[in-house]
mmCIF file of C-alpha atoms in Angstrom:
data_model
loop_
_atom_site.group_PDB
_atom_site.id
_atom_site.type_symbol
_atom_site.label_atom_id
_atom_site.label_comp_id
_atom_site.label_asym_id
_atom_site.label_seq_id
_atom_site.Cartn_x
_atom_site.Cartn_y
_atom_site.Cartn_z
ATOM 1 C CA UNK A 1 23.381 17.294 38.271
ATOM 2 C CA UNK A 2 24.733 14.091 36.379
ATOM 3 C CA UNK A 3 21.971 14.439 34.090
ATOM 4 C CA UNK A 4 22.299 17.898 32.926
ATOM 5 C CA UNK A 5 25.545 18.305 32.563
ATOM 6 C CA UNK A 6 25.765 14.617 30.245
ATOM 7 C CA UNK A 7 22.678 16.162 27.928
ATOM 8 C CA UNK A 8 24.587 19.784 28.134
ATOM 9 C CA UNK A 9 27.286 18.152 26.334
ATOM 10 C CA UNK A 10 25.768 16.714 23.743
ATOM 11 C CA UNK A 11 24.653 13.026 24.725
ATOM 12 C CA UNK A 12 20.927 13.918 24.361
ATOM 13 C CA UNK A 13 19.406 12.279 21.254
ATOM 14 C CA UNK A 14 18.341 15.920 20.358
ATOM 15 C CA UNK A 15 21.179 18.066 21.055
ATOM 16 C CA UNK A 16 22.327 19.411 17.623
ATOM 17 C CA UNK A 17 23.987 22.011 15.523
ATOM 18 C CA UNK A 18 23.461 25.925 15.972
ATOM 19 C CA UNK A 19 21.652 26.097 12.723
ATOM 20 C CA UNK A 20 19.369 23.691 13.899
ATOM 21 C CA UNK A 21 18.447 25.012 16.645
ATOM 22 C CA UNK A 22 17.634 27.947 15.095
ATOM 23 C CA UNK A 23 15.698 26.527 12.582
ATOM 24 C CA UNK A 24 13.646 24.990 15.390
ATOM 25 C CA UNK A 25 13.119 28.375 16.824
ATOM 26 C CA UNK A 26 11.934 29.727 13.701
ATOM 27 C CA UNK A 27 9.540 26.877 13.381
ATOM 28 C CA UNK A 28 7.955 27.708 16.766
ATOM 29 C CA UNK A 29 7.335 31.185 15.614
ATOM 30 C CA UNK A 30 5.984 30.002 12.339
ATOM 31 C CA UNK A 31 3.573 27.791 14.346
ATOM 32 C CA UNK A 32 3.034 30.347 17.076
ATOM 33 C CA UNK A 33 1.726 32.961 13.877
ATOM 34 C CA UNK A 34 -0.240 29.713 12.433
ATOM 35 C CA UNK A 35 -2.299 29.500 15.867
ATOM 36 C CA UNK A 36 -3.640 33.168 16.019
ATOM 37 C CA UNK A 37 -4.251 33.257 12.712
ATOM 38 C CA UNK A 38 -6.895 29.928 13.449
ATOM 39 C CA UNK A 39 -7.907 31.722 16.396
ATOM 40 C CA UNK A 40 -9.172 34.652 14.838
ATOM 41 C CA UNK A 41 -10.652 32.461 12.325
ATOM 42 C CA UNK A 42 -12.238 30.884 15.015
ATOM 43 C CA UNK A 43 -13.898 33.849 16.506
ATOM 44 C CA UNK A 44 -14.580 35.096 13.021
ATOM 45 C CA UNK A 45 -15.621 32.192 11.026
ATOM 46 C CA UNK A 46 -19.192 30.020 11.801
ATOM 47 C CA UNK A 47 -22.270 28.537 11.410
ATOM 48 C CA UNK A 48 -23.971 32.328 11.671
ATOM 49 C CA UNK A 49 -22.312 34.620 9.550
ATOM 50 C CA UNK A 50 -21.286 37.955 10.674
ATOM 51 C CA UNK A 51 -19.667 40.925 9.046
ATOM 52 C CA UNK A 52 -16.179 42.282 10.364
ATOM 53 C CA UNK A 53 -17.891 45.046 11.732
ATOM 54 C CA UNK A 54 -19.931 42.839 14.099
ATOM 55 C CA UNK A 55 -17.104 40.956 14.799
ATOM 56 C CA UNK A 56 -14.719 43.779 15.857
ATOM 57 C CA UNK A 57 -17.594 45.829 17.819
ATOM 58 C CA UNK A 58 -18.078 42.069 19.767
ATOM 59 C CA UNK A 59 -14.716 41.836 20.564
ATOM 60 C CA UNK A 60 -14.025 45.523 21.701
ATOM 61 C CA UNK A 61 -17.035 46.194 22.926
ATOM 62 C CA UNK A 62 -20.413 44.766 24.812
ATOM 63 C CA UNK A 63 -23.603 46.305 23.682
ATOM 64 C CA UNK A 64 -25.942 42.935 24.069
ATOM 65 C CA UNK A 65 -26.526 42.849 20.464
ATOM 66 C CA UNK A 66 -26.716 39.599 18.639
ATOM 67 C CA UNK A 67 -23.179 40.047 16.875
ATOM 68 C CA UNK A 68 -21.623 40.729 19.885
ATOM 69 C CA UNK A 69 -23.415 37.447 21.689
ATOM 70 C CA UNK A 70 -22.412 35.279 19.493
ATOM 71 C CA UNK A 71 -18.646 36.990 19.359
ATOM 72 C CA UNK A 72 -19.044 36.591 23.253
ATOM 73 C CA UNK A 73 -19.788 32.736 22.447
ATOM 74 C CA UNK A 74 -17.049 32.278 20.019
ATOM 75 C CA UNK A 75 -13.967 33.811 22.163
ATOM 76 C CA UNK A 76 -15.003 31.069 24.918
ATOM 77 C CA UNK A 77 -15.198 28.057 22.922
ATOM 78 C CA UNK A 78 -11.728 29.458 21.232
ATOM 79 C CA UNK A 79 -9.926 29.919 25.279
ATOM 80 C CA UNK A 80 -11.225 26.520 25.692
ATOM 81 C CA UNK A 81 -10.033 24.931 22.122
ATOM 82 C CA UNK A 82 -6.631 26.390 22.658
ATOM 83 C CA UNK A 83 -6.415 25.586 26.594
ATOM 84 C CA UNK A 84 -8.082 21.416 25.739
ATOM 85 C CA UNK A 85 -5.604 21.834 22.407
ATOM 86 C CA UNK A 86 -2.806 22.813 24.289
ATOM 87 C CA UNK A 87 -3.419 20.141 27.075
ATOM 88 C CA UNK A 88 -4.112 17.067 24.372
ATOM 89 C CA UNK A 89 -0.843 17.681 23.231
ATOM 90 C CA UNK A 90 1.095 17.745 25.806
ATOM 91 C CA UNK A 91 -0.582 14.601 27.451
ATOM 92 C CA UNK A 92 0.172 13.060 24.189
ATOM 93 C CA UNK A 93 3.911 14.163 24.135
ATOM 94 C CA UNK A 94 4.205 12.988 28.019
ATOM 95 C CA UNK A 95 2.050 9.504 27.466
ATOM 96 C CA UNK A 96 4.370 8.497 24.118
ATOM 97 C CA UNK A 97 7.804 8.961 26.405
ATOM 98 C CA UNK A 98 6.535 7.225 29.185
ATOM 99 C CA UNK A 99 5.211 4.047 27.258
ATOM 100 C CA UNK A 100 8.037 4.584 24.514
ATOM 101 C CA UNK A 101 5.508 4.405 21.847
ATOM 102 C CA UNK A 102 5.156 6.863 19.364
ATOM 103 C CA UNK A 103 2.109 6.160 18.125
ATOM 104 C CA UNK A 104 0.455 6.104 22.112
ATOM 105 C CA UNK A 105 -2.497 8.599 22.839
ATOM 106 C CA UNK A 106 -4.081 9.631 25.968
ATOM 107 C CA UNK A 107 -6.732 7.241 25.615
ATOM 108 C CA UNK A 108 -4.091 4.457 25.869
ATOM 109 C CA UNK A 109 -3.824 4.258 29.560
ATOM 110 C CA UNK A 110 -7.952 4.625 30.234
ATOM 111 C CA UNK A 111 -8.306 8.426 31.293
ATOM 112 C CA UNK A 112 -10.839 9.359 28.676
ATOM 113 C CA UNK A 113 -12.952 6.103 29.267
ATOM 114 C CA UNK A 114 -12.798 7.148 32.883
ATOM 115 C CA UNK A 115 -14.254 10.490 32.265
ATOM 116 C CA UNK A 116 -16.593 8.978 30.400
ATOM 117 C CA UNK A 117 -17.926 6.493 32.202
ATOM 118 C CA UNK A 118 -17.889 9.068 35.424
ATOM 119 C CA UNK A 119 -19.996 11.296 33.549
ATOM 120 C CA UNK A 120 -22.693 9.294 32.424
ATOM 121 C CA UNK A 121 -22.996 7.480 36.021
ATOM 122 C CA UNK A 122 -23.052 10.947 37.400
ATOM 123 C CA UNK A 123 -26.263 11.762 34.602
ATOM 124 C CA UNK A 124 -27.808 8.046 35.585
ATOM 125 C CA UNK A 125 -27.392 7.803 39.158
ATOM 126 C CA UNK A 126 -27.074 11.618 40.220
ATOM 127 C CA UNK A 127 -29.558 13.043 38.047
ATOM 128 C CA UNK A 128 -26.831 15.732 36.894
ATOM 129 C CA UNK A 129 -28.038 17.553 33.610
ATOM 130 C CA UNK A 130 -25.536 20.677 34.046
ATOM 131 C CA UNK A 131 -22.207 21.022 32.047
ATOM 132 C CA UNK A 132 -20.461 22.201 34.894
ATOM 133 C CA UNK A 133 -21.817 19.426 37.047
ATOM 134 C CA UNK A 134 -20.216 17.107 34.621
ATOM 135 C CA UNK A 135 -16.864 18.371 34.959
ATOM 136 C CA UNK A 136 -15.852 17.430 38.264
ATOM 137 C CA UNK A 137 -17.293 14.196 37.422
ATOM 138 C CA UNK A 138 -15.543 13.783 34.524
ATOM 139 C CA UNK A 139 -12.086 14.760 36.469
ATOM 140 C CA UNK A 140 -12.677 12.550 39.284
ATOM 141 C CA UNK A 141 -13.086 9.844 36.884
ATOM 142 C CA UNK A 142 -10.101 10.375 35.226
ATOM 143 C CA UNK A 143 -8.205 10.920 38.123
ATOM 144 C CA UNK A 144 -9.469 7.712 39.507
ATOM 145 C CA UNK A 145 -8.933 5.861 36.513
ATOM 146 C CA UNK A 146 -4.957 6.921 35.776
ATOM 147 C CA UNK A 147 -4.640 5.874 39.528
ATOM 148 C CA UNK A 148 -6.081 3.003 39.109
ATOM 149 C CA UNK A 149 -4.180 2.430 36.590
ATOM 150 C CA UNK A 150 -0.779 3.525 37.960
ATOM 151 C CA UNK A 151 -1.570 0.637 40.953
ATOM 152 C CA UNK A 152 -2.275 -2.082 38.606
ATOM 153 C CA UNK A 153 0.763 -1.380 36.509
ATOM 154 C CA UNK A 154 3.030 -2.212 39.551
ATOM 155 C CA UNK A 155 3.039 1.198 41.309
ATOM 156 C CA UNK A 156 6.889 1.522 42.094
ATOM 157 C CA UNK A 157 7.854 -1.849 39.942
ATOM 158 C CA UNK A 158 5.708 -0.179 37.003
ATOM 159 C CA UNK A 159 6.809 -0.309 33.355
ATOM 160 C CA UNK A 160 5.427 0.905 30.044
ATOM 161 C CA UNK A 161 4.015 -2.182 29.163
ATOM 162 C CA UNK A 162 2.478 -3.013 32.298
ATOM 163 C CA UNK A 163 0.845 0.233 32.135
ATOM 164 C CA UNK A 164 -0.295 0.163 28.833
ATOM 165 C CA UNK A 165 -1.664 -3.219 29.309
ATOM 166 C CA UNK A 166 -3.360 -1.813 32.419
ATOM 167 C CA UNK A 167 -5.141 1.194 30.606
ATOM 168 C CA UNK A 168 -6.151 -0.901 27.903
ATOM 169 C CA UNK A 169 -7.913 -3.477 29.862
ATOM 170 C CA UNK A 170 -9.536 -0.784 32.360
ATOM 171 C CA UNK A 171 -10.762 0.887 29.168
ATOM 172 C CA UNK A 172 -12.491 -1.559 27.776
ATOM 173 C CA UNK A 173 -14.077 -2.732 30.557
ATOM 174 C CA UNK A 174 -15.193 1.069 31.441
ATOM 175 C CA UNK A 175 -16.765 1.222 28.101
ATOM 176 C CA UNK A 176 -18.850 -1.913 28.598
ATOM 177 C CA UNK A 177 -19.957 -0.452 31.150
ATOM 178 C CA UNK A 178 -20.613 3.024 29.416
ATOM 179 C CA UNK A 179 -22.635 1.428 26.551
ATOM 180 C CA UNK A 180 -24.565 -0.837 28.819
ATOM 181 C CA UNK A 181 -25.869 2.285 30.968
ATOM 182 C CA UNK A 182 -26.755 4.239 28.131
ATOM 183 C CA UNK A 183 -28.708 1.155 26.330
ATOM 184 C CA UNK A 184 -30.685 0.759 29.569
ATOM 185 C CA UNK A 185 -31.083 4.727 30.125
ATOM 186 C CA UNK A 186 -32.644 6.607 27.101
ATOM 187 C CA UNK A 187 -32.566 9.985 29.185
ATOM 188 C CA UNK A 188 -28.679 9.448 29.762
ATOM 189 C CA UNK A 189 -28.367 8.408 26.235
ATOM 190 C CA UNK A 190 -29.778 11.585 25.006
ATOM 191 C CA UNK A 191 -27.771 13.650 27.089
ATOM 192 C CA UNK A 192 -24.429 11.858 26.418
ATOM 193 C CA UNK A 193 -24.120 11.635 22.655
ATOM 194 C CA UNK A 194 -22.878 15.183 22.245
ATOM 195 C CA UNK A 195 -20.645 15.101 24.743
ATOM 196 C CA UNK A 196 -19.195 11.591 23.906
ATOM 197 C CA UNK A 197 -18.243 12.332 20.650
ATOM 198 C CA UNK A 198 -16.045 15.933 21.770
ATOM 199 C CA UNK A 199 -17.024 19.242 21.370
ATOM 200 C CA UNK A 200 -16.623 23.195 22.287
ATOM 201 C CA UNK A 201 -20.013 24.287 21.539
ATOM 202 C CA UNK A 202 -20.654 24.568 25.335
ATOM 203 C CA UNK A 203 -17.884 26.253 26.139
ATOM 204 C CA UNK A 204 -18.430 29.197 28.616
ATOM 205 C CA UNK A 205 -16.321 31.429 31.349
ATOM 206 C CA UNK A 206 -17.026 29.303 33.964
ATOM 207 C CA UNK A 207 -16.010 26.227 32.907
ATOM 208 C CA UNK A 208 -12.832 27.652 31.623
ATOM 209 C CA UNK A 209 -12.144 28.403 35.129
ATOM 210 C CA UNK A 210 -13.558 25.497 36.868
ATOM 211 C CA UNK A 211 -10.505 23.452 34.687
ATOM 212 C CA UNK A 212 -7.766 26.041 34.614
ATOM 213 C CA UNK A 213 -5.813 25.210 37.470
ATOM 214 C CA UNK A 214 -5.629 21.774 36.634
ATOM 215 C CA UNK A 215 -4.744 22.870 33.184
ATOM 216 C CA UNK A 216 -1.722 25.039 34.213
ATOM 217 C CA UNK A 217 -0.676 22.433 37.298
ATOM 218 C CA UNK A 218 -0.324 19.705 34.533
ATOM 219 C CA UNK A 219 1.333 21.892 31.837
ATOM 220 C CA UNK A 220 4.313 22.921 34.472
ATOM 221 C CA UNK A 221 4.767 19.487 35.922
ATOM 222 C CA UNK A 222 4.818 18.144 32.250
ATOM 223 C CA UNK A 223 7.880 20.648 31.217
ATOM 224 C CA UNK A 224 9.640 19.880 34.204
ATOM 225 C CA UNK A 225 9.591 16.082 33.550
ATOM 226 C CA UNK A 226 11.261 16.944 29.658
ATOM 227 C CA UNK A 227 14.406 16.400 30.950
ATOM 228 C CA UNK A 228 14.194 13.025 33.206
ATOM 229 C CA UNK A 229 11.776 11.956 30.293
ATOM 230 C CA UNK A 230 14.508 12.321 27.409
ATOM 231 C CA UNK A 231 16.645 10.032 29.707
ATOM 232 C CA UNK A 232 14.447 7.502 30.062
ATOM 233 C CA UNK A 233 13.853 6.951 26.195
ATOM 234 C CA UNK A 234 17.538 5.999 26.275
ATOM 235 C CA UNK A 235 16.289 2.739 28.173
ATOM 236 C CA UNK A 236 15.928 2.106 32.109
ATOM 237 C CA UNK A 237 19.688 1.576 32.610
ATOM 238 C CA UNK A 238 21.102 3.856 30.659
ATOM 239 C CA UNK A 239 18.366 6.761 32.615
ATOM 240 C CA UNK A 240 19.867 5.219 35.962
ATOM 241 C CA UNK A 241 23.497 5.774 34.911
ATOM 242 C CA UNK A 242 22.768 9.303 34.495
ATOM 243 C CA UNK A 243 20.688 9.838 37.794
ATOM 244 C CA UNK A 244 17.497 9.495 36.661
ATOM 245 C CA UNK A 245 14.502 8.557 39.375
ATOM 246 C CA UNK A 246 12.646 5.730 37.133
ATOM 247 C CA UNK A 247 9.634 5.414 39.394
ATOM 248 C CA UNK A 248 9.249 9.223 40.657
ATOM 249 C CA UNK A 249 9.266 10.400 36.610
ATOM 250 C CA UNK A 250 6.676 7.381 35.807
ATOM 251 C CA UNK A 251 4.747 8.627 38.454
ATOM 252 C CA UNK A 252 4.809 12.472 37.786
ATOM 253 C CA UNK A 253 4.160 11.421 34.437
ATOM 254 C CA UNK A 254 0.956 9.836 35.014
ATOM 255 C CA UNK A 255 -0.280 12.644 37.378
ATOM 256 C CA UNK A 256 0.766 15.312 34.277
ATOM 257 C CA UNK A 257 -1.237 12.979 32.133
ATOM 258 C CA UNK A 258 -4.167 12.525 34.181
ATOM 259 C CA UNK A 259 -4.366 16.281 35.267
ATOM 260 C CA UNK A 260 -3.560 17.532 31.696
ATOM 261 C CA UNK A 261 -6.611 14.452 29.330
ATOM 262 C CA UNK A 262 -8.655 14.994 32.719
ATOM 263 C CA UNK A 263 -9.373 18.599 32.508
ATOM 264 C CA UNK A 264 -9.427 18.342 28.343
ATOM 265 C CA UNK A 265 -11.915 15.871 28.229
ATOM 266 C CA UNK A 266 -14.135 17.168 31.209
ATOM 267 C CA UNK A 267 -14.618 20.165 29.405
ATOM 268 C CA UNK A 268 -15.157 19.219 26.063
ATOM 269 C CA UNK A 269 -15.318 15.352 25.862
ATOM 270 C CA UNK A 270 -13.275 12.521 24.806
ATOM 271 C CA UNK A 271 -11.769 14.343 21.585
ATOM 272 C CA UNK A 272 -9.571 11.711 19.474
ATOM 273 C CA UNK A 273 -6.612 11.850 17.657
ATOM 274 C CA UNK A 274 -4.932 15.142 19.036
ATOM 275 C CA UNK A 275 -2.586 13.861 21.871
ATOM 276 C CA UNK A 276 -1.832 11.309 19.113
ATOM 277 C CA UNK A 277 -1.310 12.743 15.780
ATOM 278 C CA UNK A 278 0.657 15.933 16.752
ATOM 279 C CA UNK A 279 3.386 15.040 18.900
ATOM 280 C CA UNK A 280 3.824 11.960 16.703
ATOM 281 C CA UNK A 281 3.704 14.636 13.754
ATOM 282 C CA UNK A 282 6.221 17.078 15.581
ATOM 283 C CA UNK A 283 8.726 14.239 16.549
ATOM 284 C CA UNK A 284 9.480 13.894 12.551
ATOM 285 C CA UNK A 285 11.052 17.231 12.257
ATOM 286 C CA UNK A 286 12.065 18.126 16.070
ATOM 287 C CA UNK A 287 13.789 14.892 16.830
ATOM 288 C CA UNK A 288 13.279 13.228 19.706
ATOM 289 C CA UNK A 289 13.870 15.929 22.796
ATOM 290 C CA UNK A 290 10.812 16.419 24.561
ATOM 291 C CA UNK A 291 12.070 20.121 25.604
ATOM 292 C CA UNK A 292 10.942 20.948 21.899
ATOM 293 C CA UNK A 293 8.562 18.171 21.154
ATOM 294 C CA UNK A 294 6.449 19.973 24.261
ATOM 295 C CA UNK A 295 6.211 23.273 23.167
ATOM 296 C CA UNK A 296 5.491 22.355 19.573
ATOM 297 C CA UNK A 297 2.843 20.138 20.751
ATOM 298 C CA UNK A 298 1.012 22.662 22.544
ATOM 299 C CA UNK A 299 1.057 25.314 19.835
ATOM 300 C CA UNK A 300 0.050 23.002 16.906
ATOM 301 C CA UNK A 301 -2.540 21.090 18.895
ATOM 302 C CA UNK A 302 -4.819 23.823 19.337
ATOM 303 C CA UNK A 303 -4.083 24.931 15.599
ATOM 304 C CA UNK A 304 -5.480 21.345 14.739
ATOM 305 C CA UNK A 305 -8.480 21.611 17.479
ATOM 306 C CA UNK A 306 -9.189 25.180 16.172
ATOM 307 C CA UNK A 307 -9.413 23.810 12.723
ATOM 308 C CA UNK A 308 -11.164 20.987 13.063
ATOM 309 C CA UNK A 309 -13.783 22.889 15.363
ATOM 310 C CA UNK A 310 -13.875 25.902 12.442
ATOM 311 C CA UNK A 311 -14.690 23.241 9.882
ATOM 312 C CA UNK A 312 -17.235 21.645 11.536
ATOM 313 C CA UNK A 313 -18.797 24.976 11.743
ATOM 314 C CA UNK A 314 -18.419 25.683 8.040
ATOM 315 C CA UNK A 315 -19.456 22.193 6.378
ATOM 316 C CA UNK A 316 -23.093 21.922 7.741
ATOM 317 C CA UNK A 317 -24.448 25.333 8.013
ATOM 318 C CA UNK A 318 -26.430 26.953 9.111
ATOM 319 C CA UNK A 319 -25.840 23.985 12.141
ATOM 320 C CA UNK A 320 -22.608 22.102 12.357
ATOM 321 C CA UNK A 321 -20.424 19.127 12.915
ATOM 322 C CA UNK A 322 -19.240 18.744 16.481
ATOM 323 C CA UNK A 323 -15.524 18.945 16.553
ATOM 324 C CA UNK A 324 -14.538 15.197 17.662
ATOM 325 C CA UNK A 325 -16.251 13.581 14.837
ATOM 326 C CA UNK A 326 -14.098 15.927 12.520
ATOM 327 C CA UNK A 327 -10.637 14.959 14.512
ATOM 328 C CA UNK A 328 -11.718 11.418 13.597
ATOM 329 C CA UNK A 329 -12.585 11.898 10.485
ATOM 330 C CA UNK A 330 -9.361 13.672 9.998
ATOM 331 C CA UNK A 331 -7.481 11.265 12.748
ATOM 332 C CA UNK A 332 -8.114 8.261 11.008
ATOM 333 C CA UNK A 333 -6.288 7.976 7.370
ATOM 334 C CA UNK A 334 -3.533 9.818 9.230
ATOM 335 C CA UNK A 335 -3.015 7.370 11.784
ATOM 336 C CA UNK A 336 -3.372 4.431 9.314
ATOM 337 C CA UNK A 337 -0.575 6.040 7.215
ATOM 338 C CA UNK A 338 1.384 6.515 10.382
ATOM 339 C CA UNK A 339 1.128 3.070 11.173
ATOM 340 C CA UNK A 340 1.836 1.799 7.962
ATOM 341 C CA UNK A 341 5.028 3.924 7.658
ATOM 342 C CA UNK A 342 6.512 3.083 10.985
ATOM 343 C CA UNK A 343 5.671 -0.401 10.276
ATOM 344 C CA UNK A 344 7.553 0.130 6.664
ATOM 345 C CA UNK A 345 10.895 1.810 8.549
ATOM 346 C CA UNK A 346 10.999 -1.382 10.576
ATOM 347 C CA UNK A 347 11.149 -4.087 7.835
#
């Protein structure tokens, strides 16, 4: 009760002006218009071209014909990009509050090295060669990891460094592990490199469904936290004063995370860049309330996984560039210019 009714009147970094909260508003419909319009470009636009006519008639209808197979394709790996998109960016938005670093990414606290290192033990060890036997796998991993994690940070006495310090050492060590496996296991090496570097290209109904609750169970508990969350960027005492739980957020915060990069990076891969760039992005022009930040992170994320996935398609036809390797590509100079202009503010 303390809490609300301090940010209802106006102590909240990001409570502002009428006018700009309209303008925000307007900005989320902007975005909201900008993410259809790269979903239809997603269904629309690949490496096998197709006229509109195929395109509509595999949408609206299901004859078996080639157009409408590889419509059939598309709309699944677009439901996935915008559900992984969606849940990158929030994880991203939730992982940068909780370490209070704005330039922290789901990777930061091990969950995608997790995944990753469940997955190819599960190929090695299990002898699973089946997508959807390398989800669960992948979630359990990540699961494991961000507990793992959470436990070595100090549990109840954790802090954002301890827990960053935490990921980064269990990451590392998870990807020595990763590459040693695949050096010594050429089968598990040829399995892996697609999915290590992140893609959608083996999207399909059922794994869309296999992640989904994990998807929607993380998205909720991550909007709930917005509020505690925006308190504890004020600094541990201040967040206290205003009736804050410190370790209860810290811990629903890691669980959003974990469920939210788990089921992302099960489905697709470790995709870089996303959770990092976007919320980071959507902080300059939001301020720093989370109960926008969120929302604008999980429209414009999938607009950027969309994007990126549309222009792999595009650049190497008739095959194409798996989507990861273009969020890199992309991820890179924009986090170096990040870096250098955060570094520049400081001096």
């Amino acid at each position: 009760m303390l809490v609300d009714s301090v940010l209802e009147r106006g102590v909240e970094p990001a409570s502002g002006p009428p006018g700009r909260q309209a303008v925000r508003v307007a900005g989320l419909l902007v975005s909201l218009g900008l993410l259809v319009a790269v979903a239809v470009a997603s269904v629309a636009v690949g490496a096998k071209e197709l006229s509109v006519a195929q395109v509509w008639h595999g949408v609206f209808a299901d004859s078996g014909t080639y157009g409408d197979v590889v419509v059939g394709e598309r709309l699944s790996r677009t439901v996935l990009g915008l559900l992984a998109g969606a849940a990158l960016g929030l994880a991203g938005a939730v992982l940068q509050a909780l370490t209070r670093n704005p330039l922290a990414d789901p990777g930061l606290l091990g969950i995608n090295a997790g995944a990753s290192a469940a997955v190819v033990t599960a190929i090695t060890f299990f002898g699973v060669t089946s997508l959807n036997g390398y989800v669960w796998f992948a979630f359990l991993g990540a699961a494991a990891v961000g507990g793992l994690v959470w436990f070595l940070g100090g549990s109840r006495g954790a802090t954002p460094v301890r827990l960053a310090l935490a990921g980064t050492a269990i990451s590392a060590a998870l990807y020595g592990y990763l590459q040693a496996v695949m050096i010594m296991d050429d089968a598990a090496l040829a399995r892996m490199r697609f999915w290590t570097v992140g893609s959608l290209s083996s999207a399909t109904d059922e794994t869309i469904w296999q992640v989904l609750p994990f998807l929607v169970a993380g998205t909720v508990l991550a909007l709930v936290l917005a509020r505690p969350l925006n308190a504890m960027e004020m600094g541990d005492d201040t967040a206290r004063s205003l009736g804050a739980d410190l370790n209860r957020t810290r811990a629903l915060s890691m669980l959003a995370a974990t469920l939210l990069c788990g089921a992302a990076t099960a489905a697709c891969g470790p995709i870089a860049f996303v959770g990092l760039m976007v919320p980071h992005i959507v902080r300059s022009f939001t301020g720093p309330d989370l109960r926008w930040i969120m929302p604008y992170a999980a429209v414009l994320s999938p607009v950027l996984l969309l994007g990126a996935d549309v222009i792999g398609r595009v650049v190497a036809r008739p095959s194409e560039v798996q989507v990861g390797i273009i969020t890199a590509i992309i991820g890179g100079p924009v986090f170096i210019f990040l870096v250098r202009r955060r570094r520049t503010a400081q001096l």
